[in-house]
């Protein structure tokens, strides 16, 4: 597209944003003003005044405490601190609902502010392939390429099913401009509880995420399959590749979550099966009303009855399989073609496509556990067997043996241990989970649960310990239908990954296992902990080079590597404009699948409606397909580019490490952000840190609260720190024009910088400028601010821009609107944190301040949409 057309298109969509989002928000937000909040009817009238007080106050250099105190002095008669806090709670409640309203309005406007058939859509890709004479190449690639999105248990938004339903219904009403219905939904929002009074269980989390499976992804993924079959394969696609697959972590991810056990895993698998059968049942009931022809009517009624009994009948009822479903639907299809003029054939085909995609499992459950737990479990199994007088499976000096000796012992283990002989605890549950995988495969099909992920994987021994545990639980080498997946997270782990995988590829037993798994090895790479460990630039570049090295070593041994990216919501955790990263991968990285985790608010923002879900899934699918189809037209990384990225990575890494090892680094975050309150927010079932109680250590801190706390502080350190220092260093060495050329020509680097701009745009240092005067922490605040200013200055110069995210005007406008809505809430949070840490604060009030801090987190988290 020419520059002039890009400008026109950008202008069109930003005008649409103003008309369909900004203006509508102003109108519908006014309806909130009439809502009473627990007897305080003027909250809606006072909040705009508080917002303006924040805007003016920060412009004048005032602190959050000064702004709040002056607001109450000038605009209320409130004197007592308890009354003041009561008002602040009501403001928090009000702002939470404003965020929901904005979410609904923006979702309703999605198709008017995004070009649904533009760059990155399947329609655009199909046209581009046709124009380039590559339609057959596109078909060939589609037969083997797919996207796998994995919904994770790392929930960083707190909307429950009731609120999600209101958002969904409201955006429909907004799309129709149904003012009366919108007003009713706004009233409903005013009196609907938003947050969990108690910490959710892993099963609760699973049920919340299943809302998206049933109401959004079931339809949007089906639509994409239908488009590919109709528009690319001329209604004649006969392959078994589903194009898009779903993965699921709630109920299976037990890494650091003591509340997940084998019983939970089985329960979630049953719920997933029930959810997909119910979805098929609804579609079949609709078909019953259309397929009223002789012969077909009895067949569709029979299928309807079978599905009904599978959901609502006794537990002893025979489970219908995906193959049985397909056989019956194909028989119906054949009869409709032969006898009934192919009437409603498209609807039958649509359901057949869904069964091919979702089977009877809906989404595949992954099991994940920390490598150190597996070592512990093997040791405890060994000790328990000795106590019972049975033969030990490990020598007494096992932990002192070399890697080769350990692998030799692990490769020889084989038996069927009964988990019941162990007391309740991690050993019993780990063994039970191995058996649970087998049970799930029998119930939901092999695809229902066939991946075991090892987090903190640091050696081939870690992989073989899991293999040994499966053998100890009765699995035979020739029938082990489970992929054992290493997760490499830290910078050091990424550097060692190639050697670890080469050793595994040369082990006879593991080679046999890979032959069973069609010579395919999935390898997971962690963006979140990588950034937390090594900083933004170095983590992303280390993962890129690790993928290249792992591809090369896998190809050497005739193994097809499949990369599974552990990404979070914000750029600092591998989020942001994710599709651009996949479009930027070169020829040296295996491109058979795109696999990535989708977390927290990213599920809501990218997959919250059928339209946004379909748009974002098409972007991912198109990115992976075009990366290979049009590789000949895209510039690959040159050796000089690689040298520059090596240098930028090392310099930024050193800068980040210097800051991270500052003695006050963690205490700064604890003092001025809500880091200590993530575990009290009842957002997720998982503890906020690994290990037990005691003093918080950096290595025990999880990526979600770490990144999320910087986001709530509006400093977003993990998304840019070290970038400015690295760019300045290269500029001082006279290579600035080389970096600018790399930004113009190398999509990977340009995407890194663009995403870093997003992190910076979401930063607001005026909120915390008061820390500059703090005798203990002032120097740290200035260190962060100086790096932010340097990075902002250089990325703007690098991109020839005058403002951050200049090329994404609708994205920029959305961020600025959201930041404006929650500015009073950010101010309230800082006020509460300050009051809590003051020595003279009444001890009886401390609990109230803590509750206010926790409550303020909800609206801020949801407004950011990808804060963690």
PDB file of N, CA and C in Angstrom, residues 378-439:
ATOM      1  N   UNK A 378      10.973 -38.815  42.370  1.00  0.00           N
ATOM      2  CA  UNK A 378      11.737 -40.043  42.151  1.00  0.00           C
ATOM      3  C   UNK A 378      12.467 -40.473  43.415  1.00  0.00           C
ATOM      4  N   UNK A 379      13.030 -39.496  44.117  1.00  0.00           N
ATOM      5  CA  UNK A 379      13.742 -39.793  45.367  1.00  0.00           C
ATOM      6  C   UNK A 379      12.788 -40.357  46.414  1.00  0.00           C
ATOM      7  N   UNK A 380      11.599 -39.756  46.533  1.00  0.00           N
ATOM      8  CA  UNK A 380      10.636 -40.214  47.534  1.00  0.00           C
ATOM      9  C   UNK A 380      10.055 -41.582  47.175  1.00  0.00           C
ATOM     10  N   UNK A 381       9.854 -41.829  45.875  1.00  0.00           N
ATOM     11  CA  UNK A 381       9.401 -43.154  45.440  1.00  0.00           C
ATOM     12  C   UNK A 381      10.438 -44.196  45.840  1.00  0.00           C
ATOM     13  N   UNK A 382      11.693 -43.877  45.587  1.00  0.00           N
ATOM     14  CA  UNK A 382      12.788 -44.789  45.922  1.00  0.00           C
ATOM     15  C   UNK A 382      12.806 -45.105  47.423  1.00  0.00           C
ATOM     16  N   UNK A 383      12.668 -44.057  48.246  1.00  0.00           N
ATOM     17  CA  UNK A 383      12.695 -44.246  49.704  1.00  0.00           C
ATOM     18  C   UNK A 383      11.505 -45.068  50.175  1.00  0.00           C
ATOM     19  N   UNK A 384      10.333 -44.817  49.604  1.00  0.00           N
ATOM     20  CA  UNK A 384       9.127 -45.526  50.019  1.00  0.00           C
ATOM     21  C   UNK A 384       9.215 -47.012  49.652  1.00  0.00           C
ATOM     22  N   UNK A 385       9.784 -47.305  48.498  1.00  0.00           N
ATOM     23  CA  UNK A 385       9.947 -48.697  48.094  1.00  0.00           C
ATOM     24  C   UNK A 385      10.894 -49.422  49.043  1.00  0.00           C
ATOM     25  N   UNK A 386      11.946 -48.736  49.468  1.00  0.00           N
ATOM     26  CA  UNK A 386      12.896 -49.356  50.399  1.00  0.00           C
ATOM     27  C   UNK A 386      12.244 -49.610  51.755  1.00  0.00           C
ATOM     28  N   UNK A 387      11.415 -48.650  52.196  1.00  0.00           N
ATOM     29  CA  UNK A 387      10.701 -48.814  53.476  1.00  0.00           C
ATOM     30  C   UNK A 387       9.797 -50.044  53.425  1.00  0.00           C
ATOM     31  N   UNK A 388       9.210 -50.310  52.272  1.00  0.00           N
ATOM     32  CA  UNK A 388       8.301 -51.449  52.123  1.00  0.00           C
ATOM     33  C   UNK A 388       9.036 -52.749  51.806  1.00  0.00           C
ATOM     34  N   UNK A 389      10.351 -52.654  51.834  1.00  0.00           N
ATOM     35  CA  UNK A 389      11.139 -53.868  51.628  1.00  0.00           C
ATOM     36  C   UNK A 389      11.267 -54.281  50.185  1.00  0.00           C
ATOM     37  N   UNK A 390      10.904 -53.384  49.262  1.00  0.00           N
ATOM     38  CA  UNK A 390      11.015 -53.706  47.848  1.00  0.00           C
ATOM     39  C   UNK A 390      12.346 -53.191  47.292  1.00  0.00           C
ATOM     40  N   UNK A 391      12.665 -53.618  46.089  1.00  0.00           N
ATOM     41  CA  UNK A 391      13.937 -53.252  45.479  1.00  0.00           C
ATOM     42  C   UNK A 391      13.976 -51.762  45.158  1.00  0.00           C
ATOM     43  N   UNK A 392      15.063 -51.098  45.527  1.00  0.00           N
ATOM     44  CA  UNK A 392      15.227 -49.676  45.233  1.00  0.00           C
ATOM     45  C   UNK A 392      15.383 -49.472  43.729  1.00  0.00           C
ATOM     46  N   UNK A 393      14.894 -48.331  43.268  1.00  0.00           N
ATOM     47  CA  UNK A 393      15.032 -48.034  41.834  1.00  0.00           C
ATOM     48  C   UNK A 393      16.234 -47.137  41.552  1.00  0.00           C
ATOM     49  N   UNK A 394      16.768 -46.508  42.600  1.00  0.00           N
ATOM     50  CA  UNK A 394      17.911 -45.610  42.444  1.00  0.00           C
ATOM     51  C   UNK A 394      19.007 -46.004  43.432  1.00  0.00           C
ATOM     52  N   UNK A 395      20.261 -45.850  43.036  1.00  0.00           N
ATOM     53  CA  UNK A 395      21.344 -46.098  44.002  1.00  0.00           C
ATOM     54  C   UNK A 395      21.389 -44.984  45.045  1.00  0.00           C
ATOM     55  N   UNK A 396      21.979 -45.251  46.178  1.00  0.00           N
ATOM     56  CA  UNK A 396      22.020 -44.261  47.266  1.00  0.00           C
ATOM     57  C   UNK A 396      22.776 -42.997  46.864  1.00  0.00           C
ATOM     58  N   UNK A 397      23.709 -43.138  45.932  1.00  0.00           N
ATOM     59  CA  UNK A 397      24.515 -41.980  45.518  1.00  0.00           C
ATOM     60  C   UNK A 397      24.008 -41.344  44.229  1.00  0.00           C
ATOM     61  N   UNK A 398      22.709 -41.530  43.937  1.00  0.00           N
ATOM     62  CA  UNK A 398      22.144 -41.062  42.660  1.00  0.00           C
ATOM     63  C   UNK A 398      22.441 -39.582  42.398  1.00  0.00           C
ATOM     64  N   UNK A 399      22.246 -38.755  43.402  1.00  0.00           N
ATOM     65  CA  UNK A 399      22.405 -37.306  43.172  1.00  0.00           C
ATOM     66  C   UNK A 399      23.844 -36.922  42.852  1.00  0.00           C
ATOM     67  N   UNK A 400      24.803 -37.803  43.190  1.00  0.00           N
ATOM     68  CA  UNK A 400      26.218 -37.491  42.943  1.00  0.00           C
ATOM     69  C   UNK A 400      26.720 -38.065  41.620  1.00  0.00           C
ATOM     70  N   UNK A 401      25.875 -38.813  40.919  1.00  0.00           N
ATOM     71  CA  UNK A 401      26.300 -39.442  39.677  1.00  0.00           C
ATOM     72  C   UNK A 401      26.417 -38.428  38.545  1.00  0.00           C
ATOM     73  N   UNK A 402      27.147 -38.798  37.516  1.00  0.00           N
ATOM     74  CA  UNK A 402      27.253 -37.946  36.334  1.00  0.00           C
ATOM     75  C   UNK A 402      25.947 -37.995  35.560  1.00  0.00           C
ATOM     76  N   UNK A 403      25.796 -37.067  34.609  1.00  0.00           N
ATOM     77  CA  UNK A 403      24.588 -37.021  33.793  1.00  0.00           C
ATOM     78  C   UNK A 403      24.408 -38.331  33.033  1.00  0.00           C
ATOM     79  N   UNK A 404      25.478 -38.853  32.450  1.00  0.00           N
ATOM     80  CA  UNK A 404      25.397 -40.092  31.667  1.00  0.00           C
ATOM     81  C   UNK A 404      24.960 -41.259  32.545  1.00  0.00           C
ATOM     82  N   UNK A 405      25.483 -41.330  33.767  1.00  0.00           N
ATOM     83  CA  UNK A 405      25.132 -42.428  34.671  1.00  0.00           C
ATOM     84  C   UNK A 405      23.666 -42.331  35.109  1.00  0.00           C
ATOM     85  N   UNK A 406      23.218 -41.131  35.370  1.00  0.00           N
ATOM     86  CA  UNK A 406      21.812 -40.949  35.756  1.00  0.00           C
ATOM     87  C   UNK A 406      20.882 -41.375  34.612  1.00  0.00           C
ATOM     88  N   UNK A 407      21.218 -40.953  33.401  1.00  0.00           N
ATOM     89  CA  UNK A 407      20.375 -41.279  32.246  1.00  0.00           C
ATOM     90  C   UNK A 407      20.327 -42.785  32.028  1.00  0.00           C
ATOM     91  N   UNK A 408      21.446 -43.470  32.229  1.00  0.00           N
ATOM     92  CA  UNK A 408      21.492 -44.926  32.067  1.00  0.00           C
ATOM     93  C   UNK A 408      20.541 -45.609  33.048  1.00  0.00           C
ATOM     94  N   UNK A 409      20.539 -45.138  34.288  1.00  0.00           N
ATOM     95  CA  UNK A 409      19.656 -45.707  35.319  1.00  0.00           C
ATOM     96  C   UNK A 409      18.203 -45.400  34.993  1.00  0.00           C
ATOM     97  N   UNK A 410      17.914 -44.147  34.639  1.00  0.00           N
ATOM     98  CA  UNK A 410      16.538 -43.736  34.339  1.00  0.00           C
ATOM     99  C   UNK A 410      15.986 -44.503  33.140  1.00  0.00           C
ATOM    100  N   UNK A 411      16.835 -44.804  32.175  1.00  0.00           N
ATOM    101  CA  UNK A 411      16.393 -45.508  30.966  1.00  0.00           C
ATOM    102  C   UNK A 411      16.004 -46.954  31.245  1.00  0.00           C
ATOM    103  N   UNK A 412      16.475 -47.488  32.364  1.00  0.00           N
ATOM    104  CA  UNK A 412      16.216 -48.899  32.674  1.00  0.00           C
ATOM    105  C   UNK A 412      14.980 -49.108  33.545  1.00  0.00           C
ATOM    106  N   UNK A 413      14.389 -48.038  34.053  1.00  0.00           N
ATOM    107  CA  UNK A 413      13.274 -48.163  34.993  1.00  0.00           C
ATOM    108  C   UNK A 413      11.989 -48.565  34.284  1.00  0.00           C
ATOM    109  N   UNK A 414      11.277 -49.510  34.881  1.00  0.00           N
ATOM    110  CA  UNK A 414       9.991 -49.920  34.324  1.00  0.00           C
ATOM    111  C   UNK A 414       9.231 -50.740  35.362  1.00  0.00           C
ATOM    112  N   UNK A 415       8.033 -50.286  35.726  1.00  0.00           N
ATOM    113  CA  UNK A 415       7.137 -51.020  36.628  1.00  0.00           C
ATOM    114  C   UNK A 415       5.802 -50.295  36.687  1.00  0.00           C
ATOM    115  N   UNK A 416       4.880 -50.803  37.472  1.00  0.00           N
ATOM    116  CA  UNK A 416       3.591 -50.132  37.660  1.00  0.00           C
ATOM    117  C   UNK A 416       3.391 -49.873  39.142  1.00  0.00           C
ATOM    118  N   UNK A 417       3.743 -48.684  39.561  1.00  0.00           N
ATOM    119  CA  UNK A 417       3.644 -48.312  40.972  1.00  0.00           C
ATOM    120  C   UNK A 417       2.227 -47.863  41.280  1.00  0.00           C
ATOM    121  N   UNK A 418       1.704 -48.305  42.404  1.00  0.00           N
ATOM    122  CA  UNK A 418       0.379 -47.893  42.847  1.00  0.00           C
ATOM    123  C   UNK A 418       0.506 -46.611  43.666  1.00  0.00           C
ATOM    124  N   UNK A 419      -0.046 -45.483  43.174  1.00  0.00           N
ATOM    125  CA  UNK A 419       0.057 -44.230  43.942  1.00  0.00           C
ATOM    126  C   UNK A 419      -0.556 -44.323  45.338  1.00  0.00           C
ATOM    127  N   UNK A 420      -1.471 -45.273  45.541  1.00  0.00           N
ATOM    128  CA  UNK A 420      -2.165 -45.387  46.823  1.00  0.00           C
ATOM    129  C   UNK A 420      -1.228 -45.734  47.971  1.00  0.00           C
ATOM    130  N   UNK A 421      -0.043 -46.258  47.682  1.00  0.00           N
ATOM    131  CA  UNK A 421       0.873 -46.628  48.765  1.00  0.00           C
ATOM    132  C   UNK A 421       1.578 -45.413  49.357  1.00  0.00           C
ATOM    133  N   UNK A 422       1.389 -44.255  48.733  1.00  0.00           N
ATOM    134  CA  UNK A 422       2.048 -43.045  49.208  1.00  0.00           C
ATOM    135  C   UNK A 422       1.057 -42.173  49.966  1.00  0.00           C
ATOM    136  N   UNK A 423       1.527 -41.448  50.968  1.00  0.00           N
ATOM    137  CA  UNK A 423       0.635 -40.508  51.668  1.00  0.00           C
ATOM    138  C   UNK A 423       0.266 -39.348  50.752  1.00  0.00           C
ATOM    139  N   UNK A 424      -0.807 -38.646  51.100  1.00  0.00           N
ATOM    140  CA  UNK A 424      -1.203 -37.485  50.303  1.00  0.00           C
ATOM    141  C   UNK A 424      -0.048 -36.494  50.215  1.00  0.00           C
ATOM    142  N   UNK A 425       0.152 -35.957  49.040  1.00  0.00           N
ATOM    143  CA  UNK A 425       1.237 -35.012  48.856  1.00  0.00           C
ATOM    144  C   UNK A 425       1.686 -35.001  47.414  1.00  0.00           C
ATOM    145  N   UNK A 426       2.787 -34.324  47.158  1.00  0.00           N
ATOM    146  CA  UNK A 426       3.240 -34.085  45.791  1.00  0.00           C
ATOM    147  C   UNK A 426       3.632 -35.378  45.076  1.00  0.00           C
ATOM    148  N   UNK A 427       4.204 -36.348  45.790  1.00  0.00           N
ATOM    149  CA  UNK A 427       4.611 -37.597  45.149  1.00  0.00           C
ATOM    150  C   UNK A 427       3.393 -38.384  44.672  1.00  0.00           C
ATOM    151  N   UNK A 428       2.426 -38.534  45.552  1.00  0.00           N
ATOM    152  CA  UNK A 428       1.209 -39.272  45.188  1.00  0.00           C
ATOM    153  C   UNK A 428       0.498 -38.591  44.026  1.00  0.00           C
ATOM    154  N   UNK A 429       0.392 -37.271  44.089  1.00  0.00           N
ATOM    155  CA  UNK A 429      -0.330 -36.560  43.023  1.00  0.00           C
ATOM    156  C   UNK A 429       0.395 -36.635  41.698  1.00  0.00           C
ATOM    157  N   UNK A 430       1.735 -36.538  41.715  1.00  0.00           N
ATOM    158  CA  UNK A 430       2.495 -36.610  40.466  1.00  0.00           C
ATOM    159  C   UNK A 430       2.280 -37.954  39.779  1.00  0.00           C
ATOM    160  N   UNK A 431       2.306 -39.026  40.565  1.00  0.00           N
ATOM    161  CA  UNK A 431       2.069 -40.353  39.997  1.00  0.00           C
ATOM    162  C   UNK A 431       0.627 -40.470  39.501  1.00  0.00           C
ATOM    163  N   UNK A 432      -0.310 -39.961  40.280  1.00  0.00           N
ATOM    164  CA  UNK A 432      -1.716 -40.017  39.865  1.00  0.00           C
ATOM    165  C   UNK A 432      -1.942 -39.237  38.569  1.00  0.00           C
ATOM    166  N   UNK A 433      -1.208 -38.134  38.399  1.00  0.00           N
ATOM    167  CA  UNK A 433      -1.378 -37.336  37.176  1.00  0.00           C
ATOM    168  C   UNK A 433      -0.923 -38.117  35.951  1.00  0.00           C
ATOM    169  N   UNK A 434       0.095 -38.980  36.113  1.00  0.00           N
ATOM    170  CA  UNK A 434       0.546 -39.820  34.994  1.00  0.00           C
ATOM    171  C   UNK A 434      -0.564 -40.800  34.582  1.00  0.00           C
ATOM    172  N   UNK A 435      -1.248 -41.354  35.575  1.00  0.00           N
ATOM    173  CA  UNK A 435      -2.361 -42.253  35.294  1.00  0.00           C
ATOM    174  C   UNK A 435      -3.567 -41.471  34.750  1.00  0.00           C
ATOM    175  N   UNK A 436      -3.765 -40.256  35.253  1.00  0.00           N
ATOM    176  CA  UNK A 436      -4.902 -39.435  34.816  1.00  0.00           C
ATOM    177  C   UNK A 436      -4.819 -39.146  33.320  1.00  0.00           C
ATOM    178  N   UNK A 437      -3.611 -38.915  32.798  1.00  0.00           N
ATOM    179  CA  UNK A 437      -3.447 -38.645  31.368  1.00  0.00           C
ATOM    180  C   UNK A 437      -3.997 -39.809  30.543  1.00  0.00           C
ATOM    181  N   UNK A 438      -3.693 -41.014  30.985  1.00  0.00           N
ATOM    182  CA  UNK A 438      -4.202 -42.199  30.283  1.00  0.00           C
ATOM    183  C   UNK A 438      -5.726 -42.251  30.321  1.00  0.00           C
ATOM    184  N   UNK A 439      -6.297 -41.949  31.474  1.00  0.00           N
ATOM    185  CA  UNK A 439      -7.758 -41.972  31.612  1.00  0.00           C
ATOM    186  C   UNK A 439      -8.426 -40.917  30.739  1.00  0.00           C
TER     187      UNK A 439
END
